[in-house]
Structure formats: C-alpha cells, structure tokens
Coordinates of C-alpha atoms and ligand atoms in Angstrom, one line a residue:
M25 CA 0.0 0.0 0.0
S26 CA 1.2 3.5 -0.6
A27 CA 0.3 6.9 1.0
K28 CA -2.2 7.5 -1.7
D29 CA -4.2 4.4 -0.8
Y30 CA -5.2 6.1 2.4
Q31 CA -6.7 8.9 0.5
K32 CA -9.1 6.5 -1.2
D33 CA -12.5 5.9 0.4
Y34 CA -12.8 2.2 0.2
Y35 CA -16.2 2.2 1.9
K36 CA -17.6 4.5 -0.7
T37 CA -16.2 2.3 -3.4
L38 CA -18.0 -0.6 -2.0
G39 CA -21.1 1.4 -1.2
V40 CA -21.1 0.3 2.5
P41 CA -21.1 2.4 5.7
K42 CA -18.0 2.5 7.8
T43 CA -19.7 0.4 10.4
A44 CA -20.5 -2.4 7.9
T45 CA -20.0 -6.0 9.0
A46 CA -17.7 -8.4 7.2
A47 CA -20.8 -10.1 5.8
E48 CA -22.1 -6.8 4.4
I49 CA -18.8 -6.0 2.8
K50 CA -18.6 -9.4 1.2
K51 CA -22.2 -9.2 -0.1
S52 CA -21.7 -5.7 -1.6
Y53 CA -18.4 -6.7 -3.2
R54 CA -20.0 -9.8 -4.8
E55 CA -22.8 -7.7 -6.3
L56 CA -20.5 -5.0 -7.6
A57 CA -17.9 -7.5 -8.9
R58 CA -20.6 -9.3 -10.9
K59 CA -21.8 -6.0 -12.3
W60 CA -18.3 -4.7 -13.3
H61 CA -16.5 -7.9 -14.2
P62 CA -14.6 -7.3 -17.5
D63 CA -16.1 -10.4 -19.0
A64 CA -19.6 -9.0 -18.5
N65 CA -18.7 -5.6 -20.0
K66 CA -17.1 -6.6 -23.3
G67 CA -13.7 -5.2 -22.5
S68 CA -14.8 -1.7 -21.5
A69 CA -11.8 0.1 -20.0
D70 CA -14.1 1.9 -17.6
A71 CA -15.6 -1.3 -16.3
E72 CA -12.1 -2.8 -15.9
E73 CA -11.0 0.2 -13.9
R74 CA -14.1 0.0 -11.6
F75 CA -13.5 -3.7 -11.2
K76 CA -9.9 -3.1 -10.1
E77 CA -11.0 -0.4 -7.6
I78 CA -13.7 -2.7 -6.1
T79 CA -11.3 -5.5 -5.8
E80 CA -8.6 -3.3 -4.2
A81 CA -11.2 -2.0 -1.7
Y82 CA -12.4 -5.5 -0.9
N83 CA -8.9 -6.8 -0.4
V84 CA -8.3 -4.2 2.4
L85 CA -11.7 -4.2 4.0
S86 CA -12.1 -7.9 4.1
D87 CA -8.9 -8.4 6.0
E88 CA -9.6 -7.4 9.7
K89 CA -6.0 -6.3 10.3
Q90 CA -5.6 -4.2 7.1
R91 CA -9.1 -2.7 7.6
K92 CA -8.1 -1.5 11.1
E93 CA -4.9 0.0 9.9
Y94 CA -6.7 1.7 7.0
D95 CA -9.3 3.1 9.4
D96 CA -6.7 4.3 11.9
A97 CA -4.6 6.0 9.1
R98 CA -7.7 7.7 7.7
S99 CA -8.9 9.0 11.1
M100 CA -5.4 10.2 11.8
F101 CA -5.1 12.0 8.5
G102 CA -8.3 14.0 8.9
G103 CA -8.7 16.4 6.0
F104 CA -5.2 15.7 4.8
R105 CA -5.2 15.1 1.1
V106 CA -2.3 15.5 -1.2
P107 CA -3.1 15.8 -4.9
A108 CA -1.3 13.3 -7.0
G109 CA 1.7 14.9 -8.7
G110 CA 0.8 18.4 -7.6
R111 CA 1.3 20.9 -4.8
P112 CA -1.3 20.9 -2.0
G113 CA -3.9 23.6 -2.6
A114 CA -3.8 23.2 -6.4
G115 CA -6.9 22.0 -8.2
G116 CA -9.4 22.6 -5.4
T117 CA -7.9 20.1 -3.0
T118 CA -7.9 20.8 0.7
F119 CA -5.0 20.7 2.9
D120 CA -5.5 20.7 6.6
L121 CA -2.6 22.5 8.2
G122 CA -3.6 21.3 11.6
D123 CA -2.2 18.0 10.7
L124 CA 1.2 19.4 10.0
F125 CA 2.2 19.8 13.5
G126 CA 3.4 16.5 14.5
N127 CA 6.6 17.0 16.3
G128 CA 8.3 13.7 15.7
E129 CA 8.7 11.6 12.6
G130 CA 5.3 12.6 11.2
L131 CA 3.2 10.9 8.6
G132 CA 6.1 9.0 7.2
D133 CA 6.2 6.9 10.3
V134 CA 2.4 6.5 10.4
L135 CA 2.7 5.1 6.9
G136 CA 5.8 3.2 7.8
G137 CA 4.0 1.4 10.5
I138 CA 1.4 0.3 8.0
F139 CA 3.8 -0.6 5.2
R140 CA 5.7 -2.9 7.5
N141 CA 2.7 -4.9 8.5
R142 CA 4.7 -6.9 10.9
P143 CA 3.0 -9.4 13.1
G144 CA 2.9 -8.2 16.7
G145 CA 3.8 -4.6 15.9
G146 CA 6.1 -2.9 18.3
T147 CA 8.2 -1.2 15.7
A148 CA 9.8 2.2 16.1
A149 CA 7.0 3.8 14.3
S150 CA 3.9 2.2 15.7
R151 CA 3.9 3.6 19.3
A152 CA 1.4 6.4 20.1
R153 CA 3.1 9.6 20.9
R154 CA 1.7 12.7 22.7
G155 CA 2.0 15.9 20.6
A156 CA 4.6 18.4 21.7
D157 CA 3.7 21.5 23.8
V158 CA 3.8 24.6 21.8
E159 CA 4.6 28.1 23.1
T160 CA 3.6 31.4 21.6
E161 CA 2.9 35.0 22.6
T162 CA 0.2 37.6 22.1
T163 CA -0.3 41.2 22.9
L164 CA -3.7 42.4 24.2
P165 CA -5.2 45.8 24.6
F166 CA -5.5 46.8 28.2
G167 CA -9.3 46.4 28.2
D168 CA -9.3 42.9 26.6
A169 CA -6.9 41.7 29.3
I170 CA -9.5 42.8 31.9
D171 CA -12.6 41.5 30.2
G172 CA -11.1 38.5 28.5
A173 CA -10.9 38.0 24.7
T174 CA -10.7 35.5 21.9
V175 CA -7.6 36.0 19.9
S176 CA -6.3 34.6 16.6
L177 CA -2.9 33.0 17.1
R178 CA -0.7 32.1 14.2
L179 CA 1.5 29.1 15.0
T180 CA 4.5 28.1 13.0
G181 CA 5.9 24.7 13.4
E182 CA 7.6 21.8 11.7
G183 CA 5.3 19.2 10.3
P184 CA 5.3 16.5 7.6
C185 CA 6.4 17.8 4.1
P186 CA 3.2 18.5 2.1
D187 CA 4.8 17.3 -1.1
C188 CA 5.5 13.8 0.0
G189 CA 3.0 13.6 2.9
G190 CA 5.9 13.2 5.3
T191 CA 7.3 10.0 3.9
G192 CA 10.4 11.7 2.5
A193 CA 10.0 9.7 -0.6
K194 CA 9.7 11.2 -4.1
S195 CA 6.1 11.5 -5.4
G196 CA 5.0 8.1 -6.7
T197 CA 7.5 6.1 -4.6
V198 CA 7.2 4.9 -1.0
P199 CA 9.8 4.5 1.7
K200 CA 11.2 1.0 2.3
V201 CA 11.5 -0.9 5.5
C202 CA 15.1 -0.4 6.7
P203 CA 17.0 -3.6 5.7
D204 CA 19.4 -3.3 8.7
C205 CA 16.9 -3.1 11.5
H206 CA 13.9 -4.5 9.8
G207 CA 11.8 -1.5 10.7
T208 CA 12.5 -1.6 14.5
G209 CA 14.7 1.5 14.4
Q210 CA 17.0 -0.3 16.9
Q211 CA 20.1 -2.3 16.5
S212 CA 21.2 -4.7 19.2
K213 CA 24.8 -5.5 20.0
N214 CA 25.9 -8.4 22.0
L215 CA 28.6 -7.4 24.4
G216 CA 29.9 -10.3 26.4
G217 CA 26.5 -11.6 27.3
F218 CA 24.9 -8.1 27.7
G219 CA 22.4 -7.1 25.0
L220 CA 22.7 -3.4 24.1
S221 CA 20.2 -1.6 22.0
E222 CA 20.9 1.6 20.1
P223 CA 19.2 3.6 17.3
C224 CA 19.8 2.1 13.9
K225 CA 22.5 4.0 12.0
T226 CA 21.2 3.3 8.6
C227 CA 17.7 4.8 9.2
R228 CA 18.6 6.9 12.3
G229 CA 16.0 5.1 14.3
R230 CA 13.2 5.8 11.9
G231 CA 12.8 2.2 10.7
L232 CA 12.4 3.4 7.1
V233 CA 14.8 4.3 4.3
V234 CA 14.1 6.3 1.1
D235 CA 15.7 5.3 -2.2
D236 CA 14.4 8.3 -4.1
P237 CA 14.2 11.4 -1.9
C238 CA 11.5 14.0 -2.2
P239 CA 13.1 17.1 -3.8
S240 CA 11.1 19.5 -1.6
C241 CA 12.4 18.2 1.7
S242 CA 15.5 16.4 0.6
G243 CA 14.1 13.2 2.0
S244 CA 13.7 14.5 5.6
G245 CA 9.9 14.3 5.3
R246 CA 9.7 17.5 7.4
A247 CA 8.7 21.1 6.4
M248 CA 7.9 24.3 8.1
S249 CA 4.4 25.6 7.9
S250 CA 1.8 27.5 9.9
R251 CA -1.7 27.4 11.1
T252 CA -4.0 29.9 12.8
I253 CA -6.1 29.0 15.8
Q254 CA -8.6 30.8 18.0
A255 CA -7.8 30.9 21.7
R256 CA -9.8 32.2 24.6
I257 CA -7.8 34.4 27.0
P258 CA -9.6 34.5 30.4
A259 CA -10.7 37.8 32.0
G260 CA -8.2 39.4 34.4
V261 CA -5.0 38.1 32.7
A262 CA -1.9 40.1 33.8
D263 CA 1.0 41.3 31.7
G264 CA 3.6 38.5 31.4
Q265 CA 1.2 35.8 32.5
R266 CA 1.3 32.4 30.7
I267 CA -2.0 30.8 29.8
R268 CA -2.2 27.1 29.2
I269 CA -4.7 26.0 26.5
P270 CA -5.0 22.2 26.7
G271 CA -5.0 20.2 23.5
K272 CA -4.1 23.1 21.2
G273 CA -0.4 22.1 20.9
A274 CA 1.1 19.8 18.3
P275 CA -1.3 16.9 17.3
G276 CA -0.4 13.5 18.7
E277 CA 0.9 10.8 16.5
R278 CA -0.6 7.4 16.0
G279 CA -3.5 8.1 18.3
G280 CA -1.5 10.0 20.9
K281 CA -3.0 13.0 22.6
A282 CA -2.3 16.5 21.3
G283 CA 0.1 18.6 23.3
D284 CA -0.8 21.9 25.1
L285 CA -0.5 25.4 23.9
Y286 CA 1.1 28.0 26.2
V287 CA 0.4 31.6 25.4
R288 CA 2.5 34.3 27.0
V289 CA 0.3 37.4 27.3
H290 CA 1.6 40.9 27.0
V291 CA -0.8 43.7 27.9
K292 CA -0.6 47.2 26.4
P293 CA -0.6 50.0 28.9
H294 CA -3.7 52.2 29.2
G295 CA -3.5 56.0 29.0
V296 CA -5.6 56.5 32.2
F297 CA -5.8 53.3 34.2
G298 CA -3.1 51.0 35.7
R299 CA -3.2 47.6 37.3
S300 CA -2.1 46.5 40.7
G301 CA -3.1 42.8 41.0
D302 CA -6.8 42.6 40.9
N303 CA -7.2 46.3 41.5
L304 CA -7.3 49.1 38.9
T305 CA -5.5 52.3 39.6
V306 CA -6.1 55.9 38.5
T307 CA -4.6 59.2 39.4
V308 CA -7.2 62.0 39.9
P309 CA -6.2 65.7 40.0
V310 CA -7.8 67.7 42.8
T311 CA -7.4 71.3 43.9
I312 CA -6.0 72.3 47.3
T313 CA -9.4 73.7 48.4
E314 CA -11.1 70.3 47.5
L315 CA -8.7 68.6 49.9
A316 CA -8.7 71.3 52.5
L317 CA -12.5 72.0 52.6
G318 CA -13.8 68.6 51.4
A319 CA -15.7 67.9 48.1
D320 CA -17.6 65.4 46.0
I321 CA -15.4 64.6 43.1
K322 CA -16.0 62.5 39.9
V323 CA -13.7 59.6 39.4
P324 CA -13.6 57.8 36.0
T325 CA -14.1 54.0 35.9
H326 CA -12.8 51.6 33.3
R327 CA -15.5 50.9 30.6
G328 CA -18.2 52.4 32.9
P329 CA -19.7 55.7 33.9
A330 CA -17.8 58.0 36.3
V331 CA -18.6 57.6 40.0
T332 CA -18.7 60.3 42.7
V333 CA -16.6 59.9 45.8
R334 CA -16.7 62.1 48.9
V335 CA -13.5 63.7 50.0
K336 CA -13.4 64.6 53.7
P337 CA -12.2 68.1 54.7
G338 CA -8.5 68.1 55.6
S339 CA -7.6 65.1 53.4
A340 CA -3.9 64.8 52.6
N341 CA -2.5 65.1 49.2
G342 CA -1.9 61.6 47.7
I343 CA -4.8 60.0 49.6
V344 CA -6.1 56.8 48.0
M345 CA -9.9 56.4 47.7
S346 CA -11.3 52.9 47.0
V347 CA -14.2 52.3 44.7
A348 CA -15.4 48.8 45.4
G349 CA -16.2 46.4 42.5
R350 CA -14.7 48.6 39.7
G351 CA -11.5 46.6 39.4
V352 CA -10.4 43.4 37.6
R353 CA -12.4 40.1 37.6
K354 CA -10.7 37.7 40.0
K355 CA -10.5 33.9 39.6
D356 CA -13.4 33.4 42.0
G357 CA -15.6 35.7 39.8
T358 CA -15.7 38.7 42.2
L359 CA -14.3 42.0 41.2
G360 CA -11.4 43.9 42.5
D361 CA -11.5 47.6 43.4
L362 CA -10.6 50.9 41.7
R363 CA -8.0 52.8 43.7
A364 CA -8.0 56.5 43.0
T365 CA -5.0 58.5 44.1
L366 CA -5.9 62.2 44.7
E367 CA -3.1 64.5 43.6
V368 CA -3.2 68.3 44.1
T369 CA -2.7 70.4 41.0
V370 CA -1.2 73.8 41.7
P371 CA -2.8 76.6 39.7
H372 CA -0.2 78.4 37.6
D373 CA -2.3 81.0 35.8
L374 CA -4.2 82.9 38.6
N375 CA -6.5 85.9 38.0
S376 CA -6.1 88.8 40.4
K377 CA -9.0 87.9 42.5
A378 CA -7.7 84.3 43.1
K379 CA -4.2 85.7 43.7
S380 CA -5.5 88.1 46.4
A381 CA -7.6 85.3 48.0
L382 CA -4.4 83.2 48.3
E383 CA -2.5 86.1 49.7
D384 CA -5.3 86.4 52.3
L385 CA -4.9 82.6 53.0
R386 CA -1.2 83.0 53.5
I387 CA -1.8 85.7 56.1
A388 CA -4.6 83.7 57.8
T389 CA -2.5 80.5 58.1
A390 CA 0.8 82.2 59.1
G391 CA 2.4 80.8 62.2
A392 CA 4.0 77.4 62.6
D393 CA 6.6 76.5 60.0
P394 CA 5.5 73.2 58.4
R395 CA 9.2 72.3 57.8
E396 CA 10.3 72.8 61.4
E397 CA 9.9 69.1 62.4
L398 CA 11.7 67.9 59.3
L399 CA 14.6 70.2 59.8
R400 CA 14.9 69.3 63.4
R401 CA 15.0 65.5 62.7
A402 CA 17.5 66.0 59.9
R403 CA 19.9 67.5 62.4
Q404 CA 19.5 64.7 64.9
E405 CA 20.3 61.7 62.6
Ligands
LIG18 ZN1 9.0 15.9 1.1
LIG19 ZN1 17.3 0.9 10.5

C-alpha cells in the first residue's frame, strides 16, 4: 500500500457504511464485482478500472487487520489530502494545516507502520506519541486583558512535508523498511552476554529508508508551515502571564493526545488606568481647596460611567480612595477595586481675584513653620 491508498474511500467504493460488518462488505463486493466484471462488460476500459477499484477496496476491508490499519490511518489524516503529482492547494484540493504539527517523525512513520505490516507490531513507528507542547505569545489591549478576549494565534511549526506527505520519498514512490533493523529502528549489539540496543545508524531510528528522496524536503519528510487557531484568553489576565490551553499544541501521533499550547500574554498599557493585582489604579487631580475643605469629586471607571466619591475636609495630598467592584475580575468571579489617588494640582495662571484670595490665605495661616519638624529631625540623625 502507498500513501495514496489512504486517500481513497474504500467504503464509498464498495457502497457500504464505515460500520459495515464483514458479511455486508462481502455481499456488496459480490454484487459489484458481478456487475463490473470485465467479462460481463465486453472489455470496457471503464468497467475494468471499476472492477480493479472494487477488488482493491475489498482486499483491504475484508482483512480485519488491514481494515483496522486503514481506518486508523484515515482517522489520523483527517482532512489531509495530497493531490497526485501536484502541490497541495492546487486543483481545489484541501490541505488541513492542523495535521502538519506532528513533532516527531510525522506521517512517514504512520505510513511506515502500515507498510511494514509486521505481526505483533512494536516497531519504532507504531507507538502512540503525545504531541509536543507549543509556546507562543500575544499582545492584548488593556481592556481585553481585563474583560477576556478571543484571539487569533498564528502558530509556526515543523510538520510533515506536504509534497511527500511526510514520507520523505519522491512522489509516486514509497519508503522501504530499513534492511538493517527490519523496521524496528533499533540495533542490538551483544557485548559479552549483555544485550545493548541503540538507534539504527542506517535509518537513524526511523525504521524506514528512502531510495528516491522527495526534492522539496531532501528526504527528511519535514517542512515548516503555519496554522491559525482561535484561543480564549480569560478575563483578568496580567501582563507577562502564561496561559495554558490544553490540547491546542502539536497533534499527537498514531493516536497519541495533542500537546498543550502555552500563550505568554503581553498587555498594552492604558493611558488612564493602571493595574495592581486585581485592582485598577487611576490618578485623579484635585485642587487644594477640595482637599482642605472637602468635596464630592468625579472619578472615571474603566468601561463604565464615572462615579462620585466624597473627599473629607482636611484630606492629605496623595490620599487613595477605593471604589469597590470597579477593578479586575478575579479567579473566584468577584471584582477587585478601583484605587483612585488624589493628587493636588497647583494653579499656575491665577487671575487677580484668586491671587489676592491666596494672599489672604497666607496671612490667615501664618504661624507654625510646616518644615520645622523635618529640619529638626534631619539635624538629629
Ligand atoms: Zn518531502
Ligand atoms: Zn534501520
């Protein structure tokens, strides 16, 4: 069997469902074979071709072991189809990039395992392998990090070469079982009674050798390509945090589980708001009279209407006012706070009335030097 055989739908050829029993397959084959037998069709080339296809399909599906391998290979390939003699994507064929992210030997080994058809299995290429973990990064706007967002991530990775389907063999040829290790990928040495196993040098542990290498990948069976996935970033993610997305890493091989995707998140700073853990921060300008005499001041909230907070008379510059529930969503679903720092702005362009009012204030508050305590302590230390 060659790679192309797994692109054929034998069930369709025989007109039976995938769940068909051996008896149903046999019955359908007999009917079709009778209909398309060359003797019954006076040498029609079409009929002969059909007859061959039916027989090929029956040969695989009637053999329990071959049928299972065929089913496994097809389910593993998913939408993976390589047009005969052409590049993927040409001629309206589909090519599922998601299948390209095997991290190990790739499709070549999947096929290798089938080509070998060794009783008992257990070759280098037949073991299930979990897909590799993949790491990527993304940059989110400030608000998306707080509310959560679905992002498109473009992942680049090494996968099976699309031209040879990962076999490493030139189009139309298939890799051969390695003659030195008979497909096990291992060579054993006998050292004074000790058996020692090491990767086969001829096939480098792959279990397969290629006579006629694929020109696109020079026989390696590997190629770089990319895919785009949608990933959900949870609400409240912080700058520099790493998000694990299970099952979105490299696909597993031979029935192995897919690896995980790790996304390192960078968050763009906001022009107004900052973050401190689960709390948002904001700096709010106030006048000296608002702090000295007390006032109701408006504080902006992130993606919501401004709220009014009451400033007590005699509040210090730099005082932090908390607005409950206007922060970042926490893991337990509750919300952090908004912390507003009140900062005095000093007027620099005073009209004469304001100037004279401040002069009056200076006279009215003259007395103790506010720096006296500071200067005294500085001398003591
Ligand atoms: Zn190739
Ligand atoms: Zn070998």
